[in-house]
């Protein structure tokens, strides 16, 4: 999906299948209301389809879509003045077929992790969420956030180090 040639032969359904779950997860982390998450996800794909002819292939297609998603989220947050969801959202995203005891321990660990993520800088939180919730590569995250790949790697490294230090104290 990284070239214009591949895009010309791809239908909207295929684009949606490939990116919808990642975009939904990215919004779910940042927005409390599940209906707003669904609306935002739909809005992104409406924008993507209407601007598909503007994609020039200079950057990876996934980065282009997530740039649209990121900008849509910023617009939404400005209008709503809503803050990212708390750790309950993260624990609800984890599905497991483990024993109940293991799930409780796992949930507590996830809650601690995401409670600590909230203490990171906004840039570090954005990098971590795009990396682990949207499953994007560093170069795609850099494109989305309008930063250099080196600065994104530094933000990621420092954020992870800070999280490791906080989690080792728990």
mmCIF file of N, CA and C in Angstrom, residues 26-160:
data_model
loop_
_atom_site.group_PDB
_atom_site.id
_atom_site.type_symbol
_atom_site.label_atom_id
_atom_site.label_comp_id
_atom_site.label_asym_id
_atom_site.label_seq_id
_atom_site.Cartn_x
_atom_site.Cartn_y
_atom_site.Cartn_z
ATOM 1 N N UNK A 26 -6.185 3.564 18.086
ATOM 2 C CA UNK A 26 -5.526 4.834 18.368
ATOM 3 C C UNK A 26 -6.514 5.821 18.993
ATOM 4 N N UNK A 27 -7.713 5.916 18.444
ATOM 5 C CA UNK A 27 -8.733 6.807 19.000
ATOM 6 C C UNK A 27 -9.239 6.296 20.342
ATOM 7 N N UNK A 28 -9.378 4.994 20.492
ATOM 8 C CA UNK A 28 -9.935 4.426 21.719
ATOM 9 C C UNK A 28 -9.056 4.766 22.910
ATOM 10 N N UNK A 29 -7.780 4.820 22.685
ATOM 11 C CA UNK A 29 -6.849 5.197 23.739
ATOM 12 C C UNK A 29 -7.036 6.655 24.149
ATOM 13 N N UNK A 30 -7.377 7.508 23.208
ATOM 14 C CA UNK A 30 -7.399 8.936 23.452
ATOM 15 C C UNK A 30 -8.775 9.516 23.791
ATOM 16 N N UNK A 31 -9.851 8.799 23.480
ATOM 17 C CA UNK A 31 -11.210 9.348 23.632
ATOM 18 C C UNK A 31 -12.030 8.412 24.510
ATOM 19 N N UNK A 32 -12.745 8.983 25.465
ATOM 20 C CA UNK A 32 -13.516 8.177 26.419
ATOM 21 C C UNK A 32 -14.765 7.557 25.814
ATOM 22 N N UNK A 33 -15.493 8.301 25.032
ATOM 23 C CA UNK A 33 -16.795 7.875 24.528
ATOM 24 C C UNK A 33 -16.632 6.978 23.295
ATOM 25 N N UNK A 34 -17.097 5.750 23.385
ATOM 26 C CA UNK A 34 -16.927 4.783 22.298
ATOM 27 C C UNK A 34 -17.662 5.219 21.025
ATOM 28 N N UNK A 35 -18.776 5.939 21.182
ATOM 29 C CA UNK A 35 -19.502 6.405 19.994
ATOM 30 C C UNK A 35 -18.707 7.478 19.272
ATOM 31 N N UNK A 36 -18.008 8.315 20.034
ATOM 32 C CA UNK A 36 -17.148 9.316 19.412
ATOM 33 C C UNK A 36 -15.976 8.643 18.703
ATOM 34 N N UNK A 37 -15.471 7.572 19.286
ATOM 35 C CA UNK A 37 -14.383 6.823 18.655
ATOM 36 C C UNK A 37 -14.845 6.291 17.297
ATOM 37 N N UNK A 38 -16.031 5.728 17.267
ATOM 38 C CA UNK A 38 -16.574 5.207 16.006
ATOM 39 C C UNK A 38 -16.793 6.324 14.994
ATOM 40 N N UNK A 39 -17.317 7.459 15.465
ATOM 41 C CA UNK A 39 -17.530 8.605 14.575
ATOM 42 C C UNK A 39 -16.207 9.137 14.031
ATOM 43 N N UNK A 40 -15.211 9.223 14.892
ATOM 44 C CA UNK A 40 -13.908 9.711 14.455
ATOM 45 C C UNK A 40 -13.279 8.771 13.428
ATOM 46 N N UNK A 41 -13.407 7.484 13.675
ATOM 47 C CA UNK A 41 -12.861 6.508 12.732
ATOM 48 C C UNK A 41 -13.536 6.650 11.372
ATOM 49 N N UNK A 42 -14.852 6.792 11.388
ATOM 50 C CA UNK A 42 -15.590 6.976 10.136
ATOM 51 C C UNK A 42 -15.176 8.272 9.451
ATOM 52 N N UNK A 43 -15.029 9.327 10.224
ATOM 53 C CA UNK A 43 -14.623 10.622 9.676
ATOM 54 C C UNK A 43 -13.278 10.522 8.969
ATOM 55 N N UNK A 44 -12.357 9.787 9.577
ATOM 56 C CA UNK A 44 -11.038 9.625 8.960
ATOM 57 C C UNK A 44 -11.176 8.982 7.582
ATOM 58 N N UNK A 45 -11.976 7.938 7.490
ATOM 59 C CA UNK A 45 -12.083 7.250 6.203
ATOM 60 C C UNK A 45 -12.844 8.073 5.170
ATOM 61 N N UNK A 46 -13.776 8.884 5.606
ATOM 62 C CA UNK A 46 -14.444 9.799 4.673
ATOM 63 C C UNK A 46 -13.405 10.777 4.118
ATOM 64 N N UNK A 47 -12.562 11.318 4.993
ATOM 65 C CA UNK A 47 -11.514 12.238 4.551
ATOM 66 C C UNK A 47 -10.506 11.537 3.644
ATOM 67 N N UNK A 48 -10.124 10.323 4.028
ATOM 68 C CA UNK A 48 -9.149 9.574 3.225
ATOM 69 C C UNK A 48 -9.694 9.348 1.820
ATOM 70 N N UNK A 49 -10.931 8.876 1.726
ATOM 71 C CA UNK A 49 -11.498 8.588 0.409
ATOM 72 C C UNK A 49 -11.660 9.853 -0.420
ATOM 73 N N UNK A 50 -12.021 10.956 0.235
ATOM 74 C CA UNK A 50 -12.215 12.192 -0.528
ATOM 75 C C UNK A 50 -10.889 12.807 -0.963
ATOM 76 N N UNK A 51 -9.794 12.473 -0.272
ATOM 77 C CA UNK A 51 -8.484 13.041 -0.590
ATOM 78 C C UNK A 51 -7.544 12.020 -1.214
ATOM 79 N N UNK A 52 -8.057 10.873 -1.569
ATOM 80 C CA UNK A 52 -7.214 9.811 -2.102
ATOM 81 C C UNK A 52 -6.412 10.274 -3.311
ATOM 82 N N UNK A 53 -6.995 11.115 -4.129
ATOM 83 C CA UNK A 53 -6.285 11.612 -5.312
ATOM 84 C C UNK A 53 -5.142 12.569 -4.942
ATOM 85 N N UNK A 54 -5.111 13.046 -3.696
ATOM 86 C CA UNK A 54 -4.064 13.952 -3.248
ATOM 87 C C UNK A 54 -2.838 13.207 -2.696
ATOM 88 N N UNK A 55 -2.992 11.901 -2.449
ATOM 89 C CA UNK A 55 -1.851 11.122 -1.958
ATOM 90 C C UNK A 55 -0.825 11.014 -3.082
ATOM 91 N N UNK A 56 0.403 11.482 -2.795
ATOM 92 C CA UNK A 56 1.425 11.549 -3.847
ATOM 93 C C UNK A 56 2.480 10.455 -3.777
ATOM 94 N N UNK A 57 2.437 9.622 -2.752
ATOM 95 C CA UNK A 57 3.371 8.501 -2.671
ATOM 96 C C UNK A 57 4.735 8.845 -2.120
ATOM 97 N N UNK A 58 4.957 10.099 -1.721
ATOM 98 C CA UNK A 58 6.273 10.467 -1.165
ATOM 99 C C UNK A 58 6.515 9.821 0.190
ATOM 100 N N UNK A 59 5.437 9.583 0.931
ATOM 101 C CA UNK A 59 5.527 8.993 2.266
ATOM 102 C C UNK A 59 4.702 7.711 2.289
ATOM 103 N N UNK A 60 4.947 6.833 3.255
ATOM 104 C CA UNK A 60 4.148 5.603 3.340
ATOM 105 C C UNK A 60 2.657 5.922 3.469
ATOM 106 N N UNK A 61 1.842 5.111 2.838
ATOM 107 C CA UNK A 61 0.402 5.329 2.839
ATOM 108 C C UNK A 61 -0.161 5.318 4.260
ATOM 109 N N UNK A 62 0.319 4.398 5.102
ATOM 110 C CA UNK A 62 -0.138 4.330 6.496
ATOM 111 C C UNK A 62 0.156 5.612 7.254
ATOM 112 N N UNK A 63 1.311 6.201 6.999
ATOM 113 C CA UNK A 63 1.648 7.460 7.661
ATOM 114 C C UNK A 63 0.712 8.571 7.201
ATOM 115 N N UNK A 64 0.381 8.560 5.939
ATOM 116 C CA UNK A 64 -0.547 9.558 5.392
ATOM 117 C C UNK A 64 -1.919 9.438 6.055
ATOM 118 N N UNK A 65 -2.413 8.222 6.186
ATOM 119 C CA UNK A 65 -3.715 8.005 6.824
ATOM 120 C C UNK A 65 -3.664 8.414 8.293
ATOM 121 N N UNK A 66 -2.594 8.049 8.993
ATOM 122 C CA UNK A 66 -2.505 8.396 10.408
ATOM 123 C C UNK A 66 -2.275 9.882 10.622
ATOM 124 N N UNK A 67 -1.708 10.560 9.665
ATOM 125 C CA UNK A 67 -1.610 12.020 9.762
ATOM 126 C C UNK A 67 -3.027 12.617 9.732
ATOM 127 N N UNK A 68 -3.865 12.088 8.860
ATOM 128 C CA UNK A 68 -5.268 12.527 8.804
ATOM 129 C C UNK A 68 -5.958 12.196 10.125
ATOM 130 N N UNK A 69 -5.725 10.994 10.656
ATOM 131 C CA UNK A 69 -6.335 10.583 11.931
ATOM 132 C C UNK A 69 -5.849 11.481 13.067
ATOM 133 N N UNK A 70 -4.576 11.754 13.106
ATOM 134 C CA UNK A 70 -4.016 12.596 14.167
ATOM 135 C C UNK A 70 -4.616 14.003 14.110
ATOM 136 N N UNK A 71 -4.702 14.569 12.920
ATOM 137 C CA UNK A 71 -5.290 15.898 12.772
ATOM 138 C C UNK A 71 -6.768 15.898 13.139
ATOM 139 N N UNK A 72 -7.471 14.825 12.810
ATOM 140 C CA UNK A 72 -8.885 14.698 13.175
ATOM 141 C C UNK A 72 -9.029 14.645 14.691
ATOM 142 N N UNK A 73 -8.142 13.922 15.353
ATOM 143 C CA UNK A 73 -8.163 13.845 16.812
ATOM 144 C C UNK A 73 -7.895 15.211 17.440
ATOM 145 N N UNK A 74 -6.917 15.919 16.926
ATOM 146 C CA UNK A 74 -6.604 17.250 17.456
ATOM 147 C C UNK A 74 -7.818 18.170 17.321
ATOM 148 N N UNK A 75 -8.454 18.150 16.168
ATOM 149 C CA UNK A 75 -9.666 18.960 15.976
ATOM 150 C C UNK A 75 -10.743 18.581 16.976
ATOM 151 N N UNK A 76 -10.943 17.292 17.164
ATOM 152 C CA UNK A 76 -11.952 16.807 18.101
ATOM 153 C C UNK A 76 -11.648 17.260 19.529
ATOM 154 N N UNK A 77 -10.402 17.076 19.958
ATOM 155 C CA UNK A 77 -10.025 17.443 21.320
ATOM 156 C C UNK A 77 -10.156 18.947 21.551
ATOM 157 N N UNK A 78 -9.852 19.729 20.545
ATOM 158 C CA UNK A 78 -10.015 21.178 20.683
ATOM 159 C C UNK A 78 -11.481 21.544 20.859
ATOM 160 N N UNK A 79 -12.339 20.894 20.107
ATOM 161 C CA UNK A 79 -13.772 21.181 20.201
ATOM 162 C C UNK A 79 -14.354 20.681 21.514
ATOM 163 N N UNK A 80 -13.979 19.488 21.915
ATOM 164 C CA UNK A 80 -14.552 18.859 23.101
ATOM 165 C C UNK A 80 -13.833 19.232 24.387
ATOM 166 N N UNK A 81 -12.571 19.653 24.247
ATOM 167 C CA UNK A 81 -11.717 19.880 25.419
ATOM 168 C C UNK A 81 -11.701 18.633 26.307
ATOM 169 N N UNK A 82 -11.646 17.498 25.652
ATOM 170 C CA UNK A 82 -11.618 16.216 26.358
ATOM 171 C C UNK A 82 -10.177 15.771 26.509
ATOM 172 N N UNK A 83 -9.908 15.117 27.608
ATOM 173 C CA UNK A 83 -8.574 14.616 27.874
ATOM 174 C C UNK A 83 -8.534 13.123 27.584
ATOM 175 N N UNK A 84 -7.341 12.591 27.321
ATOM 176 C CA UNK A 84 -7.246 11.161 27.011
ATOM 177 C C UNK A 84 -7.882 10.291 28.094
ATOM 178 N N UNK A 85 -8.351 9.147 27.665
ATOM 179 C CA UNK A 85 -9.025 8.211 28.565
ATOM 180 C C UNK A 85 -8.072 7.678 29.615
ATOM 181 N N UNK A 86 -8.633 7.224 30.703
ATOM 182 C CA UNK A 86 -7.806 6.714 31.789
ATOM 183 C C UNK A 86 -7.468 5.242 31.568
ATOM 184 N N UNK A 87 -6.828 4.647 32.575
ATOM 185 C CA UNK A 87 -6.320 3.278 32.424
ATOM 186 C C UNK A 87 -7.418 2.244 32.236
ATOM 187 N N UNK A 88 -8.666 2.538 32.611
ATOM 188 C CA UNK A 88 -9.744 1.570 32.426
ATOM 189 C C UNK A 88 -9.912 1.217 30.953
ATOM 190 N N UNK A 89 -9.704 2.210 30.103
ATOM 191 C CA UNK A 89 -9.826 1.981 28.665
ATOM 192 C C UNK A 89 -8.787 0.982 28.204
ATOM 193 N N UNK A 90 -7.552 1.126 28.687
ATOM 194 C CA UNK A 90 -6.494 0.220 28.258
ATOM 195 C C UNK A 90 -6.761 -1.206 28.700
ATOM 196 N N UNK A 91 -7.219 -1.359 29.918
ATOM 197 C CA UNK A 91 -7.466 -2.714 30.399
ATOM 198 C C UNK A 91 -8.621 -3.351 29.640
ATOM 199 N N UNK A 92 -9.562 -2.542 29.147
ATOM 200 C CA UNK A 92 -10.675 -3.106 28.381
ATOM 201 C C UNK A 92 -10.235 -3.518 26.987
ATOM 202 N N UNK A 93 -9.108 -2.965 26.510
ATOM 203 C CA UNK A 93 -8.613 -3.326 25.187
ATOM 204 C C UNK A 93 -7.898 -4.669 25.182
ATOM 205 N N UNK A 94 -7.501 -5.132 26.335
ATOM 206 C CA UNK A 94 -6.756 -6.384 26.442
ATOM 207 C C UNK A 94 -7.730 -7.550 26.495
ATOM 208 N N UNK A 95 -7.568 -8.461 25.545
ATOM 209 C CA UNK A 95 -8.382 -9.665 25.581
ATOM 210 C C UNK A 95 -7.467 -10.836 25.887
ATOM 211 N N UNK A 96 -7.964 -11.766 26.644
ATOM 212 C CA UNK A 96 -7.123 -12.863 27.082
ATOM 213 C C UNK A 96 -7.982 -14.097 27.338
ATOM 214 N N UNK A 97 -7.366 -15.235 27.160
ATOM 215 C CA UNK A 97 -8.045 -16.481 27.493
ATOM 216 C C UNK A 97 -7.347 -17.128 28.687
ATOM 217 N N UNK A 98 -6.854 -16.299 29.591
ATOM 218 C CA UNK A 98 -6.149 -16.796 30.758
ATOM 219 C C UNK A 98 -7.140 -17.070 31.874
ATOM 220 N N UNK A 99 -6.619 -17.690 32.920
ATOM 221 C CA UNK A 99 -7.420 -17.926 34.108
ATOM 222 C C UNK A 99 -7.789 -16.597 34.754
ATOM 223 N N UNK A 100 -8.893 -16.551 35.506
ATOM 224 C CA UNK A 100 -9.305 -15.283 36.125
ATOM 225 C C UNK A 100 -8.205 -14.648 36.975
ATOM 226 N N UNK A 101 -7.445 -15.446 37.704
ATOM 227 C CA UNK A 101 -6.381 -14.897 38.539
ATOM 228 C C UNK A 101 -5.316 -14.220 37.684
ATOM 229 N N UNK A 102 -4.967 -14.862 36.586
ATOM 230 C CA UNK A 102 -3.968 -14.282 35.691
ATOM 231 C C UNK A 102 -4.492 -12.997 35.060
ATOM 232 N N UNK A 103 -5.781 -12.971 34.722
ATOM 233 C CA UNK A 103 -6.362 -11.760 34.139
ATOM 234 C C UNK A 103 -6.330 -10.604 35.115
ATOM 235 N N UNK A 104 -6.607 -10.858 36.398
ATOM 236 C CA UNK A 104 -6.577 -9.801 37.405
ATOM 237 C C UNK A 104 -5.159 -9.248 37.529
ATOM 238 N N UNK A 105 -4.169 -10.139 37.619
ATOM 239 C CA UNK A 105 -2.786 -9.685 37.710
ATOM 240 C C UNK A 105 -2.376 -8.915 36.462
ATOM 241 N N UNK A 106 -2.777 -9.418 35.307
ATOM 242 C CA UNK A 106 -2.461 -8.761 34.049
ATOM 243 C C UNK A 106 -3.122 -7.383 33.984
ATOM 244 N N UNK A 107 -4.373 -7.294 34.421
ATOM 245 C CA UNK A 107 -5.100 -6.025 34.402
ATOM 246 C C UNK A 107 -4.427 -5.009 35.328
ATOM 247 N N UNK A 108 -4.013 -5.453 36.517
ATOM 248 C CA UNK A 108 -3.325 -4.560 37.442
ATOM 249 C C UNK A 108 -2.029 -4.044 36.828
ATOM 250 N N UNK A 109 -1.315 -4.906 36.148
ATOM 251 C CA UNK A 109 -0.073 -4.508 35.505
ATOM 252 C C UNK A 109 -0.337 -3.481 34.404
ATOM 253 N N UNK A 110 -1.375 -3.725 33.601
ATOM 254 C CA UNK A 110 -1.741 -2.782 32.537
ATOM 255 C C UNK A 110 -2.182 -1.450 33.124
ATOM 256 N N UNK A 111 -2.939 -1.502 34.193
ATOM 257 C CA UNK A 111 -3.398 -0.269 34.834
ATOM 258 C C UNK A 111 -2.220 0.550 35.328
ATOM 259 N N UNK A 112 -1.255 -0.118 35.961
ATOM 260 C CA UNK A 112 -0.063 0.576 36.433
ATOM 261 C C UNK A 112 0.709 1.179 35.259
ATOM 262 N N UNK A 113 0.867 0.410 34.207
ATOM 263 C CA UNK A 113 1.601 0.885 33.043
ATOM 264 C C UNK A 113 0.949 2.142 32.478
ATOM 265 N N UNK A 114 -0.344 2.089 32.222
ATOM 266 C CA UNK A 114 -1.000 3.225 31.576
ATOM 267 C C UNK A 114 -1.191 4.401 32.522
ATOM 268 N N UNK A 115 -1.218 4.132 33.812
ATOM 269 C CA UNK A 115 -1.221 5.237 34.777
ATOM 270 C C UNK A 115 0.109 5.986 34.661
ATOM 271 N N UNK A 116 1.172 5.235 34.491
ATOM 272 C CA UNK A 116 2.495 5.838 34.333
ATOM 273 C C UNK A 116 2.647 6.529 32.984
ATOM 274 N N UNK A 117 2.021 5.993 31.944
ATOM 275 C CA UNK A 117 2.081 6.636 30.627
ATOM 276 C C UNK A 117 1.513 8.054 30.714
ATOM 277 N N UNK A 118 0.487 8.223 31.534
ATOM 278 C CA UNK A 118 -0.131 9.541 31.676
ATOM 279 C C UNK A 118 0.824 10.572 32.259
ATOM 280 N N UNK A 119 1.895 10.136 32.913
ATOM 281 C CA UNK A 119 2.854 11.072 33.504
ATOM 282 C C UNK A 119 3.916 11.518 32.503
ATOM 283 N N UNK A 120 3.980 10.880 31.353
ATOM 284 C CA UNK A 120 4.960 11.258 30.331
ATOM 285 C C UNK A 120 4.559 12.584 29.690
ATOM 286 N N UNK A 121 5.489 13.168 28.962
ATOM 287 C CA UNK A 121 5.166 14.395 28.227
ATOM 288 C C UNK A 121 4.151 14.067 27.136
ATOM 289 N N UNK A 122 3.472 15.075 26.635
ATOM 290 C CA UNK A 122 2.476 14.867 25.571
ATOM 291 C C UNK A 122 3.119 14.225 24.349
ATOM 292 N N UNK A 123 4.316 14.685 23.978
ATOM 293 C CA UNK A 123 4.999 14.107 22.813
ATOM 294 C C UNK A 123 5.347 12.642 23.045
ATOM 295 N N UNK A 124 5.826 12.322 24.249
ATOM 296 C CA UNK A 124 6.152 10.927 24.549
ATOM 297 C C UNK A 124 4.896 10.068 24.526
ATOM 298 N N UNK A 125 3.783 10.566 25.083
ATOM 299 C CA UNK A 125 2.515 9.817 25.052
ATOM 300 C C UNK A 125 2.067 9.574 23.618
ATOM 301 N N UNK A 126 2.174 10.589 22.763
ATOM 302 C CA UNK A 126 1.785 10.430 21.362
ATOM 303 C C UNK A 126 2.627 9.371 20.673
ATOM 304 N N UNK A 127 3.934 9.414 20.887
ATOM 305 C CA UNK A 127 4.827 8.433 20.257
ATOM 306 C C UNK A 127 4.501 7.030 20.751
ATOM 307 N N UNK A 128 4.339 6.866 22.057
ATOM 308 C CA UNK A 128 4.053 5.548 22.630
ATOM 309 C C UNK A 128 2.711 5.022 22.110
ATOM 310 N N UNK A 129 1.689 5.873 22.071
ATOM 311 C CA UNK A 129 0.378 5.399 21.613
ATOM 312 C C UNK A 129 0.395 5.053 20.135
ATOM 313 N N UNK A 130 1.060 5.845 19.317
ATOM 314 C CA UNK A 130 1.130 5.524 17.887
ATOM 315 C C UNK A 130 1.970 4.275 17.650
ATOM 316 N N UNK A 131 2.994 4.088 18.455
ATOM 317 C CA UNK A 131 3.868 2.915 18.280
ATOM 318 C C UNK A 131 3.179 1.622 18.712
ATOM 319 N N UNK A 132 2.548 1.642 19.889
ATOM 320 C CA UNK A 132 2.050 0.396 20.445
ATOM 321 C C UNK A 132 0.556 0.176 20.246
ATOM 322 N N UNK A 133 -0.220 1.213 20.133
ATOM 323 C CA UNK A 133 -1.657 1.026 19.898
ATOM 324 C C UNK A 133 -1.982 1.024 18.417
ATOM 325 N N UNK A 134 -1.283 1.857 17.663
ATOM 326 C CA UNK A 134 -1.534 1.893 16.220
ATOM 327 C C UNK A 134 -0.554 1.019 15.458
ATOM 328 N N UNK A 135 0.481 0.519 16.135
ATOM 329 C CA UNK A 135 1.453 -0.397 15.543
ATOM 330 C C UNK A 135 2.167 0.226 14.339
ATOM 331 N N UNK A 136 2.584 1.475 14.487
ATOM 332 C CA UNK A 136 3.265 2.179 13.403
ATOM 333 C C UNK A 136 4.774 2.152 13.603
ATOM 334 N N UNK A 137 5.494 2.316 12.500
ATOM 335 C CA UNK A 137 6.955 2.387 12.548
ATOM 336 C C UNK A 137 7.378 3.814 12.882
ATOM 337 N N UNK A 138 8.602 3.962 13.304
ATOM 338 C CA UNK A 138 9.118 5.266 13.727
ATOM 339 C C UNK A 138 9.037 6.312 12.616
ATOM 340 N N UNK A 139 9.357 5.924 11.383
ATOM 341 C CA UNK A 139 9.295 6.897 10.287
ATOM 342 C C UNK A 139 7.857 7.353 10.025
ATOM 343 N N UNK A 140 6.894 6.470 10.211
ATOM 344 C CA UNK A 140 5.493 6.846 10.043
ATOM 345 C C UNK A 140 5.044 7.785 11.160
ATOM 346 N N UNK A 141 5.487 7.506 12.376
ATOM 347 C CA UNK A 141 5.149 8.364 13.515
ATOM 348 C C UNK A 141 5.745 9.754 13.310
ATOM 349 N N UNK A 142 6.981 9.804 12.833
ATOM 350 C CA UNK A 142 7.633 11.091 12.572
ATOM 351 C C UNK A 142 6.834 11.909 11.562
ATOM 352 N N UNK A 143 6.383 11.259 10.527
ATOM 353 C CA UNK A 143 5.580 11.941 9.500
ATOM 354 C C UNK A 143 4.274 12.466 10.093
ATOM 355 N N UNK A 144 3.623 11.658 10.888
ATOM 356 C CA UNK A 144 2.338 12.039 11.479
ATOM 357 C C UNK A 144 2.498 13.228 12.417
ATOM 358 N N UNK A 145 3.528 13.203 13.237
ATOM 359 C CA UNK A 145 3.720 14.245 14.239
ATOM 360 C C UNK A 145 4.486 15.454 13.721
ATOM 361 N N UNK A 146 4.979 15.350 12.478
ATOM 362 C CA UNK A 146 5.733 16.466 11.908
ATOM 363 C C UNK A 146 7.081 16.664 12.570
ATOM 364 N N UNK A 147 7.710 15.563 12.961
ATOM 365 C CA UNK A 147 9.018 15.605 13.612
ATOM 366 C C UNK A 147 10.001 14.765 12.800
ATOM 367 N N UNK A 148 11.275 14.906 13.122
ATOM 368 C CA UNK A 148 12.258 14.058 12.468
ATOM 369 C C UNK A 148 12.188 12.663 13.082
ATOM 370 N N UNK A 149 12.631 11.698 12.324
ATOM 371 C CA UNK A 149 12.642 10.332 12.835
ATOM 372 C C UNK A 149 13.565 10.219 14.045
ATOM 373 N N UNK A 150 14.675 10.944 14.024
ATOM 374 C CA UNK A 150 15.611 10.916 15.151
ATOM 375 C C UNK A 150 14.951 11.445 16.419
ATOM 376 N N UNK A 151 14.189 12.534 16.309
ATOM 377 C CA UNK A 151 13.545 13.080 17.512
ATOM 378 C C UNK A 151 12.468 12.138 18.030
ATOM 379 N N UNK A 152 11.772 11.444 17.130
ATOM 380 C CA UNK A 152 10.762 10.474 17.548
ATOM 381 C C UNK A 152 11.432 9.306 18.274
ATOM 382 N N UNK A 153 12.556 8.855 17.764
ATOM 383 C CA UNK A 153 13.283 7.762 18.425
ATOM 384 C C UNK A 153 13.758 8.183 19.812
ATOM 385 N N UNK A 154 14.195 9.430 19.942
ATOM 386 C CA UNK A 154 14.640 9.925 21.245
ATOM 387 C C UNK A 154 13.459 10.006 22.208
ATOM 388 N N UNK A 155 12.331 10.540 21.727
ATOM 389 C CA UNK A 155 11.128 10.610 22.564
ATOM 390 C C UNK A 155 10.709 9.216 23.016
ATOM 391 N N UNK A 156 10.738 8.263 22.098
ATOM 392 C CA UNK A 156 10.375 6.884 22.399
ATOM 393 C C UNK A 156 11.330 6.301 23.439
ATOM 394 N N UNK A 157 12.626 6.448 23.203
ATOM 395 C CA UNK A 157 13.638 5.910 24.108
ATOM 396 C C UNK A 157 13.477 6.485 25.510
ATOM 397 N N UNK A 158 13.352 7.807 25.600
ATOM 398 C CA UNK A 158 13.233 8.449 26.917
ATOM 399 C C UNK A 158 11.928 8.053 27.610
ATOM 400 N N UNK A 159 10.849 7.966 26.840
ATOM 401 C CA UNK A 159 9.572 7.561 27.415
ATOM 402 C C UNK A 159 9.621 6.145 27.959
ATOM 403 N N UNK A 160 10.190 5.238 27.185
ATOM 404 C CA UNK A 160 10.299 3.835 27.609
ATOM 405 C C UNK A 160 11.211 3.731 28.836
#
